Coordinates of C-alpha atoms in Angstrom, one line a residue:
G1438 CA 0.0 0.0 0.0
G1439 CA 1.0 3.7 0.0
L1440 CA 1.8 6.3 -2.7
G1441 CA 4.3 6.0 -5.4
A1442 CA 5.3 6.9 -8.9
I1443 CA 5.2 4.3 -11.7
G1444 CA 7.2 4.6 -15.0
R1445 CA 6.1 2.3 -17.8
F1446 CA 8.0 1.7 -21.1
P1447 CA 6.2 -0.1 -23.9
V1448 CA 8.0 -3.0 -25.6
F1449 CA 7.4 -4.1 -29.2
L1450 CA 8.7 -7.3 -31.0
G1451 CA 9.6 -7.4 -34.6
E1452 CA 7.6 -9.8 -36.8
E1453 CA 8.3 -11.3 -40.2
G1454 CA 7.8 -8.8 -42.9
G1455 CA 9.0 -5.8 -40.8
S1456 CA 5.9 -5.3 -38.8
Q1457 CA 5.9 -5.0 -35.0
S1458 CA 3.6 -6.4 -32.3
F1459 CA 3.1 -5.1 -28.8
W1460 CA 4.8 -7.4 -26.3
G1461 CA 4.1 -5.7 -22.9
F1462 CA 5.5 -3.0 -20.6
A1463 CA 8.8 -2.7 -18.6
T1464 CA 7.9 -1.0 -15.3
V1465 CA 9.8 1.1 -12.7
V1466 CA 8.1 1.7 -9.3
M1467 CA 9.2 4.5 -7.0
R1468 CA 7.6 4.5 -3.5
F1469 CA 6.7 7.6 -1.4
P1470 CA 7.5 8.8 1.2
E1471 CA 10.6 6.5 1.2
L1472 CA 11.8 8.3 -1.9
L1473 CA 11.8 11.6 -0.1
D1474 CA 13.9 10.4 2.9
N1475 CA 17.0 12.1 1.5
V1476 CA 15.3 15.5 1.5
R1477 CA 15.0 15.2 5.3
L1478 CA 11.6 17.0 5.5
P1479 CA 11.0 15.5 9.0
Q1480 CA 13.8 17.7 10.4
L1481 CA 11.6 20.7 9.9
T1482 CA 9.3 19.4 12.7
E1483 CA 12.2 19.1 15.1
R1484 CA 12.9 22.9 14.5
G1485 CA 9.3 23.9 15.1
F1486 CA 7.8 24.0 11.6
G1487 CA 4.9 22.1 10.0
Y1488 CA 4.9 21.1 6.3
E1489 CA 2.8 19.5 3.6
L1490 CA 3.9 18.1 0.2
W1491 CA 0.8 17.8 -1.9
R1492 CA -0.7 17.8 -5.4
I1493 CA -4.1 18.1 -7.1
H1494 CA -5.3 14.6 -8.2
P1495 CA -5.8 14.7 -12.0
D1496 CA -8.9 12.4 -11.8
T1497 CA -10.8 13.7 -8.7
G1498 CA -9.6 17.3 -8.7
K1499 CA -9.1 17.0 -4.9
K1500 CA -6.0 17.8 -2.9
Q1501 CA -3.8 14.7 -2.3
V1502 CA -1.1 14.8 0.4
I1503 CA 2.2 13.0 -0.5
A1504 CA 4.0 13.7 2.8
A1505 CA 3.2 15.9 5.8
S1506 CA 4.2 16.6 9.4
A1507 CA 1.9 15.6 12.2
A1508 CA 1.8 19.0 13.8
A1509 CA 0.0 22.3 13.3
F1510 CA -2.8 21.5 10.9
P1511 CA -4.1 23.4 9.1
L1512 CA -0.9 25.4 8.5
A1513 CA -1.2 29.1 9.3
A1514 CA -0.4 31.3 6.3
P1515 CA 2.0 28.7 4.9
L1516 CA 4.6 29.6 2.3
E1517 CA 3.9 27.5 -0.9
Y1518 CA 6.4 26.6 -3.5
P1519 CA 5.4 24.8 -6.7
I1520 CA 7.7 21.9 -7.8
Q1521 CA 7.6 20.7 -11.4
V1522 CA 8.0 16.9 -11.7
P1523 CA 7.4 14.7 -14.8
N1524 CA 3.7 14.9 -15.8
A1525 CA 2.7 16.7 -12.6
T1526 CA 3.1 19.7 -10.3
W1527 CA 3.7 19.3 -6.6
T1528 CA 3.4 22.0 -3.9
L1529 CA 5.4 22.2 -0.7
S1530 CA 3.7 24.2 2.1
I1531 CA 5.7 25.3 5.2
A1532 CA 4.7 27.4 8.3
P1533 CA 5.9 27.8 11.9
V1534 CA 3.9 25.8 14.4
K1535 CA 3.6 28.9 16.6
G1536 CA 2.9 31.3 13.8
W1537 CA 5.0 33.8 11.9
G1538 CA 5.2 36.3 14.8
D1539 CA 7.9 34.5 16.8
P1540 CA 11.6 34.9 16.0
P1541 CA 12.0 31.4 14.6
G1542 CA 9.3 32.3 12.1
L1543 CA 11.1 35.3 10.9
L1544 CA 14.3 33.4 10.7
L1545 CA 12.6 30.8 8.6
K1546 CA 11.6 33.3 6.0
G1547 CA 15.2 33.9 5.4
A1548 CA 16.2 30.3 5.4
L1549 CA 13.3 28.9 3.3
G1550 CA 14.8 30.4 0.1
L1551 CA 18.0 28.4 0.7
F1552 CA 16.0 25.3 1.7
F1553 CA 13.8 25.4 -1.4
S1554 CA 16.8 25.9 -3.6
L1555 CA 18.4 22.8 -2.2
L1556 CA 15.1 20.9 -2.5
L1557 CA 14.7 21.9 -6.1
A1558 CA 18.3 21.0 -6.8
W1559 CA 17.7 17.5 -5.3
L1560 CA 14.5 17.0 -7.2
T1561 CA 16.3 18.1 -10.4
K1562 CA 19.0 15.5 -9.6
L1563 CA 16.3 12.9 -8.9
L1564 CA 14.7 13.7 -12.3
V1565 CA 18.1 13.4 -14.1
E1566 CA 18.8 10.1 -12.4
S1567 CA 15.3 8.9 -13.3
K1568 CA 15.9 9.8 -16.9
A1569 CA 19.3 8.1 -16.9
H1570 CA 17.7 5.0 -15.3
E1571 CA 14.9 5.1 -17.9
A1572 CA 17.5 5.3 -20.7
G1573 CA 19.4 2.4 -19.2
L1574 CA 16.2 0.4 -18.9
E1575 CA 15.3 1.2 -22.5
A1576 CA 18.7 0.0 -23.6
L1577 CA 18.2 -3.2 -21.6
V1578 CA 14.7 -3.8 -23.0
V1579 CA 16.0 -3.3 -26.6
E1580 CA 18.8 -5.8 -25.9
R1581 CA 16.4 -8.4 -24.4
T1582 CA 13.9 -7.8 -27.1
A1583 CA 16.6 -8.5 -29.7
E1584 CA 17.5 -11.7 -27.9
I1585 CA 13.9 -12.8 -27.7
R1586 CA 13.4 -12.0 -31.4
E1587 CA 16.6 -13.9 -32.3
S1588 CA 15.5 -16.9 -30.2
E1589 CA 12.0 -17.0 -31.8
Q1590 CA 13.6 -16.7 -35.3
R1591 CA 15.9 -19.7 -34.6
F1592 CA 12.9 -21.7 -33.3
R1593 CA 10.8 -20.9 -36.4
V1594 CA 13.7 -21.8 -38.7
V1595 CA 14.1 -25.2 -37.0
A1596 CA 10.3 -25.8 -36.8
N1597 CA 9.8 -25.0 -40.4
A1598 CA 12.6 -27.4 -41.5
S1599 CA 11.2 -30.2 -39.3
P1600 CA 9.1 -33.0 -40.7
A1601 CA 6.8 -32.7 -37.7
L1602 CA 3.7 -30.4 -37.7
F1603 CA 4.1 -27.8 -35.0
W1604 CA 1.5 -25.5 -33.4
T1605 CA 1.1 -23.1 -30.5
S1606 CA -2.0 -21.8 -28.7
G1607 CA -2.6 -18.8 -26.4
L1608 CA -4.6 -18.3 -23.2
D1609 CA -7.9 -18.5 -25.0
K1610 CA -7.1 -22.1 -26.2
G1611 CA -7.2 -20.9 -29.8
C1612 CA -4.1 -21.7 -31.9
D1613 CA -2.0 -18.6 -32.8
W1614 CA 0.8 -20.2 -35.0
F1615 CA 1.5 -23.2 -37.2
N1616 CA 4.8 -24.1 -38.9
Q1617 CA 5.2 -24.3 -42.6
T1618 CA 5.1 -28.1 -42.5
W1619 CA 1.6 -28.0 -41.1
L1620 CA 0.4 -25.5 -43.7
D1621 CA 2.0 -27.6 -46.5
F1622 CA 0.3 -30.7 -45.1
T1623 CA -3.2 -29.2 -45.0
G1624 CA -2.8 -27.0 -48.1
R1625 CA -4.4 -24.1 -46.1
G1626 CA -3.1 -20.6 -45.2
M1627 CA -2.2 -19.4 -41.8
E1628 CA -5.3 -17.2 -41.5
Q1629 CA -7.5 -20.2 -42.2
E1630 CA -5.9 -22.3 -39.4
L1631 CA -5.7 -19.7 -36.6
G1632 CA -8.1 -19.9 -33.7
N1633 CA -10.2 -23.0 -34.1
G1634 CA -9.9 -23.1 -37.9
W1635 CA -7.6 -26.1 -37.8
A1636 CA -10.4 -28.2 -36.4
E1637 CA -12.2 -28.0 -39.8
G1638 CA -9.7 -30.5 -41.1
V1639 CA -10.2 -33.1 -38.3
H1640 CA -12.2 -36.1 -39.2
P1641 CA -15.8 -35.7 -37.9
D1642 CA -15.7 -39.0 -36.0
D1643 CA -12.6 -37.9 -34.1
L1644 CA -13.4 -34.2 -33.5
A1645 CA -15.3 -34.4 -30.2
R1646 CA -12.8 -36.7 -28.6
C1647 CA -9.9 -34.6 -29.9
L1648 CA -11.3 -31.4 -28.4
E1649 CA -12.2 -33.1 -25.1
I1650 CA -8.7 -34.3 -24.6
Y1651 CA -7.1 -31.0 -25.6
C1652 CA -9.4 -28.8 -23.5
G1653 CA -9.1 -31.1 -20.5
A1654 CA -5.3 -31.0 -20.6
F1655 CA -5.3 -27.2 -21.2
D1656 CA -7.5 -26.6 -18.1
A1657 CA -5.3 -28.9 -16.0
R1658 CA -2.0 -27.5 -17.4
Q1659 CA -1.0 -31.1 -18.1
P1660 CA 0.8 -32.7 -21.2
F1661 CA -1.4 -34.8 -23.5
S1662 CA -1.0 -37.3 -26.3
M1663 CA -3.8 -38.3 -28.7
E1664 CA -4.3 -39.8 -32.2
Y1665 CA -6.8 -38.4 -34.7
R1666 CA -7.3 -38.1 -38.5
L1667 CA -6.5 -34.8 -40.2
Q1668 CA -7.3 -34.1 -43.8
R1669 CA -4.3 -33.7 -46.1
H1670 CA -4.2 -31.2 -49.0
D1671 CA -5.2 -34.0 -51.4
G1672 CA -8.4 -34.8 -49.5
A1673 CA -7.1 -38.0 -47.8
Y1674 CA -7.4 -38.3 -44.1
R1675 CA -4.1 -39.3 -42.4
W1676 CA -3.6 -40.5 -38.9
L1677 CA -1.5 -38.2 -36.7
I1678 CA -0.2 -38.5 -33.2
D1679 CA -0.4 -35.1 -31.5
Q1680 CA 1.6 -34.4 -28.3
G1681 CA 1.1 -31.1 -26.4
L1682 CA 2.9 -29.4 -23.5
P1683 CA 2.0 -26.3 -21.5
R1684 CA 4.2 -23.2 -22.1
Y1685 CA 5.4 -20.8 -19.5
D1686 CA 7.2 -17.4 -19.9
V1687 CA 10.5 -16.5 -18.1
S1688 CA 8.5 -15.4 -15.0
G1689 CA 6.8 -18.8 -14.8
A1690 CA 3.4 -17.5 -16.0
F1691 CA 1.3 -19.9 -18.1
V1692 CA 1.0 -18.6 -21.7
G1693 CA -0.6 -21.5 -23.6
F1694 CA 0.4 -24.8 -25.2
I1695 CA 2.9 -26.0 -27.8
G1696 CA 2.4 -29.2 -29.7
S1697 CA 3.9 -31.4 -32.5
C1698 CA 2.3 -34.0 -34.7
L1699 CA 3.7 -36.9 -36.7
D1700 CA 2.0 -38.8 -39.5
I1701 CA 1.6 -42.4 -38.3
S1702 CA -0.8 -43.7 -41.0
E1703 CA 1.6 -46.4 -42.2
E1704 CA 2.3 -47.5 -38.6
K1705 CA -1.4 -47.5 -37.8
H1706 CA -2.2 -49.6 -40.9
L1707 CA 0.6 -52.0 -40.0
R1708 CA -0.7 -52.3 -36.5
Q1709 CA -4.2 -53.1 -37.8
Q1710 CA -2.7 -55.7 -40.1
V1711 CA -0.8 -57.3 -37.3
A1712 CA -3.9 -57.3 -35.1
Q1713 CA -5.9 -58.9 -37.9
S1714 CA -3.1 -61.5 -38.5
E1715 CA -2.9 -62.2 -34.8
A1716 CA -6.6 -62.7 -34.5
H1717 CA -6.5 -65.0 -37.5
Y1718 CA -3.6 -67.0 -36.1
R1719 CA -5.3 -67.2 -32.7
H1720 CA -8.4 -68.6 -34.3
L1721 CA -6.4 -71.2 -36.2
F1722 CA -4.4 -72.0 -33.1
E1723 CA -7.4 -72.4 -30.8
H1724 CA -9.5 -74.4 -33.2
N1725 CA -6.9 -76.7 -34.7
P1726 CA -7.9 -80.3 -34.1
A1727 CA -4.3 -81.3 -33.5
P1728 CA -2.7 -80.5 -30.1
M1729 CA -0.5 -77.4 -30.3
L1730 CA 1.8 -75.8 -27.8
I1731 CA 4.1 -72.7 -27.7
Y1732 CA 7.3 -72.7 -25.6
E1733 CA 9.8 -69.9 -25.0
R1734 CA 13.3 -70.5 -26.3
G1735 CA 15.9 -70.5 -23.5
S1736 CA 13.6 -71.2 -20.5
L1737 CA 11.6 -73.8 -22.4
L1738 CA 8.5 -72.7 -20.4
L1739 CA 5.1 -73.4 -22.1
T1740 CA 3.6 -70.0 -22.9
D1741 CA 0.3 -71.2 -24.5
V1742 CA -1.6 -74.4 -25.4
N1743 CA -4.7 -74.8 -27.5
E1744 CA -8.0 -76.5 -26.6
A1745 CA -7.0 -79.7 -28.4
F1746 CA -3.9 -80.0 -26.2
Q1747 CA -6.0 -79.5 -23.0
R1748 CA -8.5 -82.2 -24.1
H1749 CA -5.8 -84.7 -25.2
Y1750 CA -3.4 -84.3 -22.4
G1751 CA -5.9 -83.7 -19.6
Y1752 CA -4.3 -80.4 -18.3
R1753 CA -6.2 -77.2 -17.7
R1754 CA -4.5 -74.2 -19.4
E1755 CA -3.1 -72.8 -16.2
E1756 CA -1.7 -76.2 -15.2
A1757 CA 0.0 -76.6 -18.6
L1758 CA 1.5 -73.1 -18.5
A1759 CA 3.3 -74.1 -15.2
L1760 CA 5.3 -76.8 -17.2
R1761 CA 8.5 -76.7 -19.1
L1762 CA 8.7 -78.6 -22.4
P1763 CA 11.0 -81.4 -21.0
D1764 CA 8.3 -82.1 -18.3
L1765 CA 6.2 -83.8 -21.0
Y1766 CA 8.9 -86.3 -21.7
P1767 CA 10.0 -89.5 -19.9
Q1768 CA 13.0 -89.0 -17.6
E1769 CA 15.3 -91.0 -20.0
E1770 CA 14.4 -88.7 -23.0
R1771 CA 14.6 -85.2 -21.2
A1772 CA 18.4 -84.6 -21.7
A1773 CA 18.2 -85.5 -25.4
I1774 CA 15.2 -83.4 -26.2
T1775 CA 16.7 -80.4 -24.3
A1776 CA 19.9 -80.6 -26.3
L1777 CA 17.9 -81.0 -29.5
V1778 CA 15.5 -78.0 -29.1
E1779 CA 18.4 -75.7 -28.4
R1780 CA 19.7 -76.3 -31.9
L1781 CA 16.4 -75.9 -33.7
H1782 CA 15.9 -73.0 -36.1
G1783 CA 13.2 -72.5 -38.7
P1784 CA 10.8 -75.3 -39.6
A1785 CA 11.8 -78.6 -38.1
F1786 CA 10.6 -82.2 -37.8
V1787 CA 11.9 -83.7 -34.6
G1788 CA 11.0 -87.4 -35.2
E1789 CA 9.4 -89.8 -32.8
W1790 CA 9.3 -89.2 -29.0
H1791 CA 7.1 -90.0 -26.1
H1792 CA 4.9 -87.7 -24.0
R1793 CA 3.3 -88.3 -20.6
K1794 CA -0.3 -87.2 -20.1
K1795 CA -1.6 -85.8 -16.8
N1796 CA -3.0 -89.2 -15.8
G1797 CA 0.4 -90.8 -16.2
E1798 CA -0.3 -92.5 -19.5
Y1799 CA 2.6 -92.4 -22.1
I1800 CA 1.8 -91.8 -25.8
S1801 CA 4.0 -91.9 -28.9
I1802 CA 4.2 -88.6 -30.8
V1803 CA 5.8 -86.8 -33.7
A1804 CA 6.1 -83.0 -33.8
H1805 CA 6.6 -80.3 -36.4
S1806 CA 7.8 -76.9 -35.1
H1807 CA 8.9 -73.5 -36.3
D1808 CA 10.1 -70.2 -34.8
L1809 CA 7.6 -67.6 -33.6
R1810 CA 7.7 -64.2 -32.0
Y1811 CA 5.0 -64.4 -29.4
G1812 CA 4.1 -61.9 -26.6
G1813 CA 7.3 -60.0 -27.3
R1814 CA 9.4 -63.2 -26.7
D1815 CA 11.3 -65.6 -29.0
C1816 CA 9.4 -68.8 -29.0
R1817 CA 8.7 -71.9 -31.0
V1818 CA 5.3 -73.4 -31.9
A1819 CA 4.8 -77.1 -32.2
V1820 CA 2.0 -79.2 -33.8
I1821 CA 1.8 -82.7 -32.2
T1822 CA 0.5 -85.9 -33.7
D1823 CA -0.3 -88.8 -31.5
I1824 CA 0.8 -91.9 -33.3
T1825 CA 0.1 -94.4 -30.5
A1826 CA -2.9 -95.9 -32.1
L1827 CA -1.1 -96.1 -35.5
Q1828 CA 1.8 -98.0 -33.8
Q1829 CA -0.6 -100.4 -32.1
A1830 CA -2.3 -101.1 -35.3
G1831 CA 1.0 -101.7 -37.1
E1832 CA 2.1 -104.1 -34.3
A1833 CA -1.2 -106.0 -34.5
L1834 CA -0.7 -106.3 -38.3
R1835 CA 2.8 -107.6 -37.9
Q1836 CA 1.7 -110.2 -35.3
R1837 CA -1.2 -111.3 -37.6
N1838 CA 1.2 -111.7 -40.6
A1839 CA 3.6 -113.7 -38.4
A1840 CA 0.8 -116.0 -37.3
I1841 CA -0.2 -116.6 -40.9
E1842 CA 3.4 -117.5 -41.9

């Protein structure tokens, strides 16, 4: 609180094409009565005089006291001296507390001329120093403005050369700048995209979700990432990933958002193809009439089994996934099968082996396997054929032929 003087210096930033835009004010604040301490007005009270330093308020037309003694109000027939300061006139009123008839009052009349001369000299010095400070401040503002302009120019050069689509927005959430890459992508001019004009190119099915994410992040001052379709200059909609961050000025004040977009259409299409392929493979895996299993290379842990495996071997899925591949083999075959599978690469037929079901029954099997990237891990998938019945039929045929002979 209190009285003071404020100096404000407007700052303008240069724009492309030679125009200038208003950036803000550089401000100097001088507080009263602290600024008048060097004048030593309070010493007048110690010598028996009262004083007032005042002005006429330009808005109300009423008297406004800047500094005053606590004694002898109102002053009796005060001497008044106008003092010219920048953009105003102050008046200093002085009178003896006991009136002009006493000797100190007469002495004051002789001394006031000297006092006011000193006061005017000090105010002149203050004005000169204020002008010098203003000139120094102006030079500093010019220097900082040039640095800001150079920094912005470097950013725009880099942004316009980038393959990413850059944008910035202000406090009203509307976009106030797009880089050349964005404008080339959309085939629209800067004026068309400013504010909410950019939203005209967003696919209608994505617009509501897009604005909801952006506005929510803006209000919370939080980063965001979203995917949406934006219309390209040729009319085709392309998938973009848009990532935005809140912006702050050097004083830490929030000034809006900055964002960058990348065209991920090919990646999006590839992901869709992979998802479709995985869904197709999952269907074939689950509904294959032959038992199938997937195991991880290295650990040999089973990572998946199909429905036919569960029916044929008697294991529930969670029970099967607790097994390692060698656990399915008789003890005497485990070392050999472990050494064999470590050498397998690509499609392979591993010959005839034996597997043990959950109920302890052993069956004869043959298996075909190949490499598979599954769940982000290097695996192999195996298709198992139970040949036990075939072997039993062959043995019966041999015995029958032997009996005939």
